[in-house]
Amino acid sequence: RRAHHAAGAMNIVLIGMMGSAKSSVGRILATKMHRRHLDLDSIIEEQCGLDIPTIFARFGEPYFRRLEAGAMFEVGNFSLPAIISLGGGAILNAGAMETLKLTGKVVYLEATPEHLLLRLEKSAQKRPLLEGAPDRLLRLTAILTARRSRYEHYADLVIKTDAKDSVDIAGEIIRWWETHARGF
């Protein structure tokens, strides 16, 4: 399946670890750029009628990854340019990522495990891959180490997000988009 987009009608796809601010940056970008924001985790929750932690607990990670892949193909076929915030592990599905990459530009919101943990501890949201981990920092570091090369592989732009707020990150993306990505 290839997504067909008119020239200039390009998506911005946000990737990065849990806690890297993909959803909040996505909402800000969508508002500032007058685009629809498609948050993959929210789409999956809506389709299933269950939240992500419940899906993981009841059906396991492999089942969730299948749902995620289906949702990735679905948003890749959305006809208007959108801001798409992916879940942290979405990059594990190479086929769906390659398809999404054809629809626009991929921005990797990179953060250190320490900053990710700070953000996650402020959030009320449950993170299934951290549940029950005796050392959450160690667990985050291991996940990031396993995924880093994939994040970098898909990224057209990497933004280091440590100590930056979502508005500043969104501003950086917009400035880059206006100078580098617009004509693609």
Short mmCIF file of N, CA and C in Angstrom, two decimals:
data_model
loop_
_atom_site.label_atom_id
_atom_site.label_comp_id
_atom_site.label_asym_id
_atom_site.label_seq_id
_atom_site.Cartn_x
_atom_site.Cartn_y
_atom_site.Cartn_z
N ARG A 1 0.84 -1.19 0.00
CA ARG A 1 0.00 0.00 0.00
C ARG A 1 0.87 1.24 0.00
N ARG A 2 0.68 2.08 -0.96
CA ARG A 2 1.41 3.34 -0.97
C ARG A 2 0.44 4.48 -0.73
N ALA A 3 0.86 5.41 0.08
CA ALA A 3 0.00 6.56 0.33
C ALA A 3 0.23 7.56 -0.79
N HIS A 4 -0.83 8.17 -1.26
CA HIS A 4 -0.72 9.16 -2.33
C HIS A 4 -0.98 10.53 -1.74
N HIS A 5 -0.03 11.40 -1.88
CA HIS A 5 -0.17 12.76 -1.36
C HIS A 5 0.17 13.75 -2.45
N ALA A 6 -0.59 14.83 -2.50
CA ALA A 6 -0.28 15.91 -3.43
C ALA A 6 1.02 16.56 -3.00
N ALA A 7 1.70 17.18 -3.93
CA ALA A 7 2.95 17.87 -3.61
C ALA A 7 2.70 18.84 -2.47
N GLY A 8 3.57 18.81 -1.49
CA GLY A 8 3.44 19.72 -0.36
C GLY A 8 2.49 19.20 0.71
N ALA A 9 1.69 18.21 0.41
CA ALA A 9 0.76 17.66 1.41
C ALA A 9 1.47 16.54 2.16
N MET A 10 2.43 16.92 2.95
CA MET A 10 3.29 15.94 3.61
C MET A 10 3.00 15.86 5.11
N ASN A 11 3.04 14.65 5.61
CA ASN A 11 2.89 14.44 7.05
C ASN A 11 4.19 14.75 7.77
N ILE A 12 4.06 15.07 9.04
CA ILE A 12 5.20 15.10 9.95
C ILE A 12 4.93 13.98 10.94
N VAL A 13 5.84 13.00 10.99
CA VAL A 13 5.70 11.83 11.85
C VAL A 13 6.68 11.96 13.01
N LEU A 14 6.17 11.96 14.23
CA LEU A 14 7.01 12.10 15.42
C LEU A 14 7.28 10.73 16.01
N ILE A 15 8.57 10.42 16.19
CA ILE A 15 8.98 9.17 16.81
C ILE A 15 9.87 9.48 18.01
N GLY A 16 10.01 8.51 18.89
CA GLY A 16 10.87 8.66 20.06
C GLY A 16 10.35 7.79 21.18
N MET A 17 11.12 7.74 22.24
CA MET A 17 10.79 6.92 23.40
C MET A 17 9.55 7.43 24.12
N MET A 18 8.95 6.55 24.92
CA MET A 18 7.87 6.99 25.81
C MET A 18 8.41 8.14 26.66
N GLY A 19 7.63 9.18 26.81
CA GLY A 19 8.07 10.32 27.60
C GLY A 19 8.88 11.35 26.84
N SER A 20 9.05 11.17 25.53
CA SER A 20 9.84 12.14 24.76
C SER A 20 9.01 13.32 24.27
N ALA A 21 7.75 13.40 24.68
CA ALA A 21 6.85 14.53 24.40
C ALA A 21 6.22 14.49 23.01
N LYS A 22 6.12 13.30 22.40
CA LYS A 22 5.55 13.20 21.05
C LYS A 22 4.11 13.70 20.98
N SER A 23 3.30 13.31 21.96
CA SER A 23 1.88 13.70 21.93
C SER A 23 1.71 15.20 22.15
N SER A 24 2.40 15.75 23.15
CA SER A 24 2.22 17.19 23.42
C SER A 24 2.81 18.04 22.29
N VAL A 25 3.96 17.65 21.76
CA VAL A 25 4.55 18.37 20.61
C VAL A 25 3.62 18.23 19.40
N GLY A 26 3.07 17.05 19.20
CA GLY A 26 2.15 16.82 18.08
C GLY A 26 0.94 17.73 18.14
N ARG A 27 0.35 17.87 19.33
CA ARG A 27 -0.82 18.74 19.49
C ARG A 27 -0.47 20.19 19.17
N ILE A 28 0.68 20.65 19.65
CA ILE A 28 1.11 22.03 19.40
C ILE A 28 1.37 22.25 17.91
N LEU A 29 2.10 21.32 17.29
CA LEU A 29 2.37 21.42 15.84
C LEU A 29 1.07 21.48 15.04
N ALA A 30 0.13 20.61 15.38
CA ALA A 30 -1.14 20.56 14.65
C ALA A 30 -1.85 21.91 14.73
N THR A 31 -1.86 22.50 15.91
CA THR A 31 -2.51 23.80 16.08
C THR A 31 -1.79 24.87 15.28
N LYS A 32 -0.47 24.94 15.42
CA LYS A 32 0.30 26.01 14.76
C LYS A 32 0.33 25.86 13.24
N MET A 33 0.28 24.62 12.75
CA MET A 33 0.38 24.38 11.32
C MET A 33 -0.98 24.13 10.67
N HIS A 34 -2.05 24.23 11.46
CA HIS A 34 -3.42 24.04 10.96
C HIS A 34 -3.59 22.67 10.30
N ARG A 35 -3.18 21.64 11.04
CA ARG A 35 -3.29 20.26 10.56
C ARG A 35 -4.00 19.43 11.59
N ARG A 36 -4.44 18.28 11.16
CA ARG A 36 -5.03 17.32 12.09
C ARG A 36 -3.91 16.61 12.85
N HIS A 37 -4.13 16.36 14.15
CA HIS A 37 -3.17 15.59 14.93
C HIS A 37 -3.69 14.17 15.07
N LEU A 38 -2.91 13.20 14.63
CA LEU A 38 -3.26 11.79 14.75
C LEU A 38 -2.32 11.16 15.76
N ASP A 39 -2.83 10.83 16.94
CA ASP A 39 -2.03 10.22 17.99
C ASP A 39 -2.31 8.72 17.96
N LEU A 40 -1.30 7.95 17.58
CA LEU A 40 -1.51 6.53 17.34
C LEU A 40 -2.07 5.78 18.54
N ASP A 41 -1.53 6.04 19.74
CA ASP A 41 -2.04 5.35 20.92
C ASP A 41 -3.51 5.67 21.15
N SER A 42 -3.90 6.93 20.97
CA SER A 42 -5.31 7.32 21.15
C SER A 42 -6.20 6.62 20.13
N ILE A 43 -5.72 6.51 18.89
CA ILE A 43 -6.48 5.83 17.83
C ILE A 43 -6.70 4.36 18.21
N ILE A 44 -5.65 3.70 18.68
CA ILE A 44 -5.75 2.29 19.08
C ILE A 44 -6.73 2.14 20.25
N GLU A 45 -6.63 3.03 21.23
CA GLU A 45 -7.53 2.96 22.39
C GLU A 45 -8.99 3.14 21.95
N GLU A 46 -9.20 4.09 21.03
CA GLU A 46 -10.56 4.33 20.51
C GLU A 46 -11.10 3.10 19.79
N GLN A 47 -10.26 2.51 18.93
CA GLN A 47 -10.70 1.35 18.15
C GLN A 47 -11.01 0.14 19.04
N CYS A 48 -10.25 -0.03 20.13
CA CYS A 48 -10.42 -1.20 20.99
C CYS A 48 -11.38 -0.96 22.14
N GLY A 49 -11.59 0.29 22.49
CA GLY A 49 -12.39 0.59 23.67
C GLY A 49 -11.67 0.24 24.96
N LEU A 50 -10.34 0.12 24.88
CA LEU A 50 -9.52 -0.20 26.06
C LEU A 50 -8.30 0.70 26.04
N ASP A 51 -7.74 1.00 27.23
CA ASP A 51 -6.51 1.78 27.24
C ASP A 51 -5.31 0.87 26.98
N ILE A 52 -4.19 1.49 26.61
CA ILE A 52 -2.99 0.72 26.23
C ILE A 52 -2.55 -0.25 27.35
N PRO A 53 -2.46 0.21 28.62
CA PRO A 53 -2.05 -0.75 29.67
C PRO A 53 -2.96 -1.98 29.75
N THR A 54 -4.27 -1.78 29.55
CA THR A 54 -5.21 -2.91 29.60
C THR A 54 -4.99 -3.84 28.41
N ILE A 55 -4.75 -3.27 27.23
CA ILE A 55 -4.48 -4.10 26.04
C ILE A 55 -3.24 -4.96 26.29
N PHE A 56 -2.16 -4.33 26.82
CA PHE A 56 -0.93 -5.08 27.13
C PHE A 56 -1.22 -6.18 28.15
N ALA A 57 -1.94 -5.83 29.22
CA ALA A 57 -2.19 -6.78 30.31
C ALA A 57 -3.05 -7.96 29.85
N ARG A 58 -4.09 -7.67 29.07
CA ARG A 58 -5.02 -8.74 28.64
C ARG A 58 -4.50 -9.58 27.50
N PHE A 59 -3.85 -8.93 26.53
CA PHE A 59 -3.53 -9.62 25.28
C PHE A 59 -2.04 -9.74 24.99
N GLY A 60 -1.21 -8.98 25.70
CA GLY A 60 0.24 -9.06 25.53
C GLY A 60 0.78 -8.08 24.49
N GLU A 61 2.09 -7.89 24.52
CA GLU A 61 2.74 -6.94 23.61
C GLU A 61 2.62 -7.34 22.13
N PRO A 62 2.80 -8.63 21.76
CA PRO A 62 2.69 -8.97 20.33
C PRO A 62 1.34 -8.58 19.73
N TYR A 63 0.26 -8.78 20.48
CA TYR A 63 -1.07 -8.41 20.01
C TYR A 63 -1.14 -6.89 19.83
N PHE A 64 -0.63 -6.15 20.82
CA PHE A 64 -0.64 -4.69 20.73
C PHE A 64 0.15 -4.23 19.49
N ARG A 65 1.30 -4.83 19.23
CA ARG A 65 2.12 -4.44 18.07
C ARG A 65 1.38 -4.68 16.76
N ARG A 66 0.56 -5.74 16.70
CA ARG A 66 -0.25 -5.97 15.49
C ARG A 66 -1.29 -4.87 15.31
N LEU A 67 -1.96 -4.49 16.40
CA LEU A 67 -2.92 -3.38 16.35
C LEU A 67 -2.23 -2.09 15.91
N GLU A 68 -1.04 -1.87 16.47
CA GLU A 68 -0.27 -0.66 16.17
C GLU A 68 0.09 -0.60 14.68
N ALA A 69 0.54 -1.72 14.13
CA ALA A 69 0.91 -1.77 12.71
C ALA A 69 -0.30 -1.43 11.84
N GLY A 70 -1.46 -2.01 12.17
CA GLY A 70 -2.67 -1.72 11.41
C GLY A 70 -3.01 -0.23 11.46
N ALA A 71 -2.89 0.36 12.63
CA ALA A 71 -3.18 1.79 12.79
C ALA A 71 -2.17 2.65 12.02
N MET A 72 -0.92 2.20 11.96
CA MET A 72 0.12 2.94 11.22
C MET A 72 -0.21 2.98 9.72
N PHE A 73 -0.62 1.82 9.18
CA PHE A 73 -0.99 1.79 7.76
C PHE A 73 -2.21 2.69 7.52
N GLU A 74 -3.13 2.66 8.48
CA GLU A 74 -4.35 3.46 8.37
C GLU A 74 -4.03 4.97 8.33
N VAL A 75 -3.22 5.45 9.27
CA VAL A 75 -2.91 6.89 9.27
C VAL A 75 -2.05 7.28 8.07
N GLY A 76 -1.26 6.35 7.56
CA GLY A 76 -0.46 6.61 6.37
C GLY A 76 -1.31 6.85 5.14
N ASN A 77 -2.53 6.36 5.16
CA ASN A 77 -3.43 6.55 4.03
C ASN A 77 -4.39 7.72 4.22
N PHE A 78 -4.23 8.45 5.30
CA PHE A 78 -5.07 9.62 5.56
C PHE A 78 -4.77 10.66 4.47
N SER A 79 -5.81 11.26 3.90
CA SER A 79 -5.60 12.06 2.68
C SER A 79 -5.08 13.48 2.91
N LEU A 80 -5.27 14.03 4.09
CA LEU A 80 -4.79 15.39 4.34
C LEU A 80 -3.46 15.35 5.07
N PRO A 81 -2.62 16.38 4.91
CA PRO A 81 -1.37 16.38 5.67
C PRO A 81 -1.69 16.44 7.17
N ALA A 82 -1.02 15.63 7.93
CA ALA A 82 -1.30 15.53 9.36
C ALA A 82 0.00 15.53 10.15
N ILE A 83 -0.15 15.74 11.44
CA ILE A 83 0.93 15.52 12.40
C ILE A 83 0.61 14.18 13.04
N ILE A 84 1.53 13.23 12.96
CA ILE A 84 1.28 11.88 13.46
C ILE A 84 2.26 11.59 14.59
N SER A 85 1.72 11.35 15.80
CA SER A 85 2.54 10.99 16.95
C SER A 85 2.46 9.48 17.12
N LEU A 86 3.59 8.81 16.98
CA LEU A 86 3.64 7.35 17.12
C LEU A 86 3.97 6.96 18.55
N GLY A 87 3.60 5.73 18.92
CA GLY A 87 4.03 5.18 20.20
C GLY A 87 5.52 4.89 20.15
N GLY A 88 6.14 4.78 21.30
CA GLY A 88 7.58 4.60 21.38
C GLY A 88 8.11 3.40 20.63
N GLY A 89 7.33 2.30 20.58
CA GLY A 89 7.80 1.08 19.94
C GLY A 89 7.36 0.91 18.50
N ALA A 90 6.68 1.91 17.95
CA ALA A 90 6.16 1.78 16.58
C ALA A 90 7.27 1.53 15.56
N ILE A 91 8.47 2.01 15.85
CA ILE A 91 9.61 1.86 14.93
C ILE A 91 10.04 0.40 14.81
N LEU A 92 9.52 -0.46 15.67
CA LEU A 92 9.86 -1.88 15.59
C LEU A 92 9.20 -2.56 14.40
N ASN A 93 8.17 -1.91 13.83
CA ASN A 93 7.49 -2.49 12.67
C ASN A 93 8.04 -1.84 11.40
N ALA A 94 9.01 -2.50 10.79
CA ALA A 94 9.71 -1.92 9.63
C ALA A 94 8.77 -1.64 8.46
N GLY A 95 7.88 -2.56 8.14
CA GLY A 95 6.98 -2.37 7.00
C GLY A 95 6.10 -1.15 7.17
N ALA A 96 5.49 -1.02 8.34
CA ALA A 96 4.61 0.11 8.61
C ALA A 96 5.41 1.42 8.65
N MET A 97 6.61 1.38 9.20
CA MET A 97 7.45 2.60 9.25
C MET A 97 7.86 3.04 7.85
N GLU A 98 8.25 2.08 7.00
CA GLU A 98 8.64 2.43 5.63
C GLU A 98 7.47 3.07 4.89
N THR A 99 6.28 2.54 5.11
CA THR A 99 5.08 3.10 4.47
C THR A 99 4.83 4.53 4.96
N LEU A 100 4.92 4.73 6.27
CA LEU A 100 4.70 6.07 6.82
C LEU A 100 5.76 7.05 6.35
N LYS A 101 6.99 6.58 6.24
CA LYS A 101 8.08 7.45 5.80
C LYS A 101 7.81 8.00 4.39
N LEU A 102 7.13 7.22 3.57
CA LEU A 102 6.79 7.67 2.21
C LEU A 102 5.81 8.84 2.22
N THR A 103 5.10 9.03 3.34
CA THR A 103 4.06 10.05 3.39
C THR A 103 4.57 11.41 3.88
N GLY A 104 5.83 11.49 4.28
CA GLY A 104 6.30 12.77 4.79
C GLY A 104 7.68 12.69 5.40
N LYS A 105 7.87 13.48 6.43
CA LYS A 105 9.16 13.55 7.12
C LYS A 105 9.02 13.01 8.53
N VAL A 106 10.07 12.32 8.99
CA VAL A 106 10.07 11.71 10.31
C VAL A 106 11.02 12.51 11.22
N VAL A 107 10.49 12.90 12.38
CA VAL A 107 11.26 13.67 13.36
C VAL A 107 11.43 12.82 14.62
N TYR A 108 12.68 12.58 14.99
CA TYR A 108 12.99 11.80 16.18
C TYR A 108 13.21 12.76 17.34
N LEU A 109 12.36 12.66 18.37
CA LEU A 109 12.52 13.45 19.58
C LEU A 109 13.38 12.63 20.54
N GLU A 110 14.64 13.00 20.60
CA GLU A 110 15.63 12.24 21.35
C GLU A 110 15.78 12.80 22.76
N ALA A 111 15.77 11.91 23.74
CA ALA A 111 15.96 12.33 25.12
C ALA A 111 16.80 11.29 25.84
N THR A 112 17.53 11.74 26.86
CA THR A 112 18.31 10.80 27.66
C THR A 112 17.36 10.02 28.58
N PRO A 113 17.76 8.83 29.00
CA PRO A 113 16.90 8.06 29.90
C PRO A 113 16.55 8.85 31.17
N GLU A 114 17.48 9.65 31.67
CA GLU A 114 17.23 10.44 32.88
C GLU A 114 16.09 11.43 32.67
N HIS A 115 16.11 12.13 31.54
CA HIS A 115 15.03 13.09 31.25
C HIS A 115 13.71 12.38 30.96
N LEU A 116 13.78 11.25 30.28
CA LEU A 116 12.56 10.48 30.03
C LEU A 116 11.91 10.09 31.36
N LEU A 117 12.72 9.62 32.29
CA LEU A 117 12.19 9.19 33.59
C LEU A 117 11.57 10.37 34.33
N LEU A 118 12.22 11.54 34.29
CA LEU A 118 11.66 12.74 34.93
C LEU A 118 10.28 13.04 34.36
N ARG A 119 10.16 13.03 33.03
CA ARG A 119 8.87 13.33 32.39
C ARG A 119 7.83 12.27 32.72
N LEU A 120 8.24 11.00 32.69
CA LEU A 120 7.30 9.90 32.94
C LEU A 120 6.79 9.93 34.39
N GLU A 121 7.65 10.35 35.31
CA GLU A 121 7.24 10.39 36.72
C GLU A 121 6.23 11.51 36.98
N LYS A 122 6.23 12.54 36.12
CA LYS A 122 5.25 13.64 36.24
C LYS A 122 3.91 13.25 35.62
N SER A 123 3.92 12.23 34.78
CA SER A 123 2.72 11.82 34.04
C SER A 123 1.90 10.81 34.83
N ALA A 124 0.59 10.92 34.73
CA ALA A 124 -0.30 9.96 35.39
C ALA A 124 -0.45 8.69 34.56
N GLN A 125 -0.01 8.76 33.31
CA GLN A 125 -0.21 7.65 32.37
C GLN A 125 0.64 6.43 32.75
N LYS A 126 0.03 5.27 32.73
CA LYS A 126 0.76 4.03 33.01
C LYS A 126 1.54 3.61 31.78
N ARG A 127 2.74 3.11 31.97
CA ARG A 127 3.59 2.64 30.88
C ARG A 127 3.85 1.16 31.05
N PRO A 128 3.17 0.33 30.23
CA PRO A 128 3.26 -1.13 30.42
C PRO A 128 4.68 -1.68 30.41
N LEU A 129 5.56 -1.12 29.60
CA LEU A 129 6.92 -1.68 29.54
C LEU A 129 7.76 -1.33 30.77
N LEU A 130 7.26 -0.41 31.61
CA LEU A 130 7.98 -0.07 32.83
C LEU A 130 7.34 -0.69 34.07
N GLU A 131 6.11 -1.18 33.93
CA GLU A 131 5.41 -1.75 35.09
C GLU A 131 6.20 -2.91 35.66
N GLY A 132 6.38 -2.88 36.95
CA GLY A 132 7.06 -3.98 37.62
C GLY A 132 8.58 -3.97 37.48
N ALA A 133 9.13 -2.97 36.78
CA ALA A 133 10.59 -2.90 36.65
C ALA A 133 11.16 -2.42 37.98
N PRO A 134 12.08 -3.19 38.58
CA PRO A 134 12.64 -2.76 39.88
C PRO A 134 13.44 -1.45 39.74
N ASP A 135 14.07 -1.25 38.59
CA ASP A 135 14.82 -0.02 38.34
C ASP A 135 14.35 0.55 37.02
N ARG A 136 13.48 1.56 37.10
CA ARG A 136 12.88 2.12 35.89
C ARG A 136 13.91 2.79 34.98
N LEU A 137 14.92 3.42 35.59
CA LEU A 137 15.96 4.07 34.79
C LEU A 137 16.75 3.02 34.00
N LEU A 138 17.07 1.93 34.65
CA LEU A 138 17.79 0.85 33.98
C LEU A 138 16.95 0.27 32.84
N ARG A 139 15.65 0.10 33.09
CA ARG A 139 14.74 -0.44 32.08
C ARG A 139 14.64 0.51 30.89
N LEU A 140 14.48 1.82 31.15
CA LEU A 140 14.41 2.82 30.07
C LEU A 140 15.70 2.83 29.26
N THR A 141 16.83 2.75 29.95
CA THR A 141 18.13 2.75 29.28
C THR A 141 18.25 1.54 28.36
N ALA A 142 17.79 0.38 28.83
CA ALA A 142 17.86 -0.84 28.02
C ALA A 142 16.97 -0.74 26.79
N ILE A 143 15.75 -0.20 26.96
CA ILE A 143 14.83 -0.05 25.82
C ILE A 143 15.42 0.93 24.81
N LEU A 144 15.92 2.06 25.30
CA LEU A 144 16.50 3.06 24.40
C LEU A 144 17.71 2.50 23.65
N THR A 145 18.56 1.77 24.36
CA THR A 145 19.74 1.17 23.73
C THR A 145 19.33 0.22 22.61
N ALA A 146 18.27 -0.56 22.85
CA ALA A 146 17.80 -1.52 21.85
C ALA A 146 17.17 -0.82 20.64
N ARG A 147 16.59 0.37 20.84
CA ARG A 147 15.83 1.03 19.77
C ARG A 147 16.56 2.18 19.09
N ARG A 148 17.59 2.73 19.71
CA ARG A 148 18.22 3.96 19.22
C ARG A 148 18.56 3.93 17.73
N SER A 149 19.18 2.85 17.27
CA SER A 149 19.60 2.80 15.86
C SER A 149 18.39 2.84 14.92
N ARG A 150 17.27 2.27 15.35
CA ARG A 150 16.04 2.32 14.52
C ARG A 150 15.49 3.73 14.47
N TYR A 151 15.45 4.40 15.62
CA TYR A 151 14.98 5.79 15.64
C TYR A 151 15.82 6.62 14.67
N GLU A 152 17.14 6.47 14.79
CA GLU A 152 18.06 7.26 13.95
C GLU A 152 17.91 6.90 12.47
N HIS A 153 17.69 5.63 12.19
CA HIS A 153 17.54 5.16 10.81
C HIS A 153 16.36 5.84 10.10
N TYR A 154 15.25 5.98 10.79
CA TYR A 154 14.05 6.54 10.16
C TYR A 154 14.01 8.07 10.16
N ALA A 155 14.82 8.69 11.00
CA ALA A 155 14.70 10.14 11.21
C ALA A 155 15.24 10.98 10.06
N ASP A 156 14.44 11.97 9.64
CA ASP A 156 14.92 13.01 8.73
C ASP A 156 15.49 14.16 9.54
N LEU A 157 15.05 14.28 10.78
CA LEU A 157 15.51 15.32 11.70
C LEU A 157 15.56 14.71 13.09
N VAL A 158 16.63 15.00 13.83
CA VAL A 158 16.74 14.57 15.23
C VAL A 158 16.77 15.83 16.09
N ILE A 159 15.90 15.88 17.07
CA ILE A 159 15.90 17.01 18.00
C ILE A 159 16.16 16.48 19.40
N LYS A 160 17.18 17.00 20.03
CA LYS A 160 17.48 16.64 21.42
C LYS A 160 16.51 17.43 22.30
N THR A 161 15.70 16.72 23.07
CA THR A 161 14.61 17.36 23.80
C THR A 161 14.88 17.59 25.29
N ASP A 162 16.02 17.12 25.80
CA ASP A 162 16.29 17.30 27.22
C ASP A 162 16.19 18.78 27.58
N ALA A 163 15.52 19.05 28.68
CA ALA A 163 15.41 20.41 29.23
C ALA A 163 14.74 21.41 28.27
N LYS A 164 14.01 20.91 27.27
CA LYS A 164 13.25 21.81 26.39
C LYS A 164 11.77 21.54 26.63
N ASP A 165 10.96 22.59 26.55
CA ASP A 165 9.53 22.30 26.67
C ASP A 165 8.93 22.06 25.29
N SER A 166 7.71 21.56 25.28
CA SER A 166 7.06 21.14 24.03
C SER A 166 6.90 22.29 23.03
N VAL A 167 6.63 23.49 23.53
CA VAL A 167 6.46 24.65 22.64
C VAL A 167 7.78 24.94 21.91
N ASP A 168 8.90 24.89 22.63
CA ASP A 168 10.21 25.13 22.00
C ASP A 168 10.54 24.05 20.97
N ILE A 169 10.24 22.82 21.31
CA ILE A 169 10.51 21.70 20.40
C ILE A 169 9.68 21.88 19.12
N ALA A 170 8.40 22.20 19.29
CA ALA A 170 7.52 22.41 18.13
C ALA A 170 8.05 23.56 17.27
N GLY A 171 8.52 24.62 17.90
CA GLY A 171 9.09 25.75 17.17
C GLY A 171 10.28 25.34 16.33
N GLU A 172 11.14 24.50 16.90
CA GLU A 172 12.32 24.01 16.16
C GLU A 172 11.89 23.21 14.92
N ILE A 173 10.88 22.37 15.09
CA ILE A 173 10.40 21.55 13.98
C ILE A 173 9.82 22.44 12.88
N ILE A 174 9.03 23.43 13.27
CA ILE A 174 8.42 24.33 12.28
C ILE A 174 9.50 25.10 11.51
N ARG A 175 10.51 25.60 12.21
CA ARG A 175 11.60 26.33 11.52
C ARG A 175 12.31 25.40 10.53
N TRP A 176 12.58 24.17 10.93
CA TRP A 176 13.22 23.21 10.04
C TRP A 176 12.31 22.91 8.84
N TRP A 177 11.04 22.67 9.12
CA TRP A 177 10.07 22.35 8.06
C TRP A 177 10.03 23.46 7.02
N GLU A 178 9.99 24.69 7.48
CA GLU A 178 9.88 25.82 6.56
C GLU A 178 11.13 26.01 5.70
N THR A 179 12.29 25.64 6.22
CA THR A 179 13.52 25.83 5.43
C THR A 179 13.94 24.59 4.66
N HIS A 180 13.61 23.40 5.13
CA HIS A 180 14.13 22.17 4.52
C HIS A 180 13.11 21.27 3.85
N ALA A 181 11.92 21.19 4.44
CA ALA A 181 11.03 20.10 4.04
C ALA A 181 9.88 20.53 3.15
N ARG A 182 9.62 21.80 3.09
CA ARG A 182 8.39 22.26 2.45
C ARG A 182 8.21 21.80 1.00
N GLY A 183 9.25 21.88 0.21
CA GLY A 183 9.11 21.60 -1.21
C GLY A 183 9.08 20.13 -1.60
N PHE A 184 9.21 19.23 -0.62
CA PHE A 184 9.32 17.80 -0.95
C PHE A 184 8.00 17.24 -1.43
#
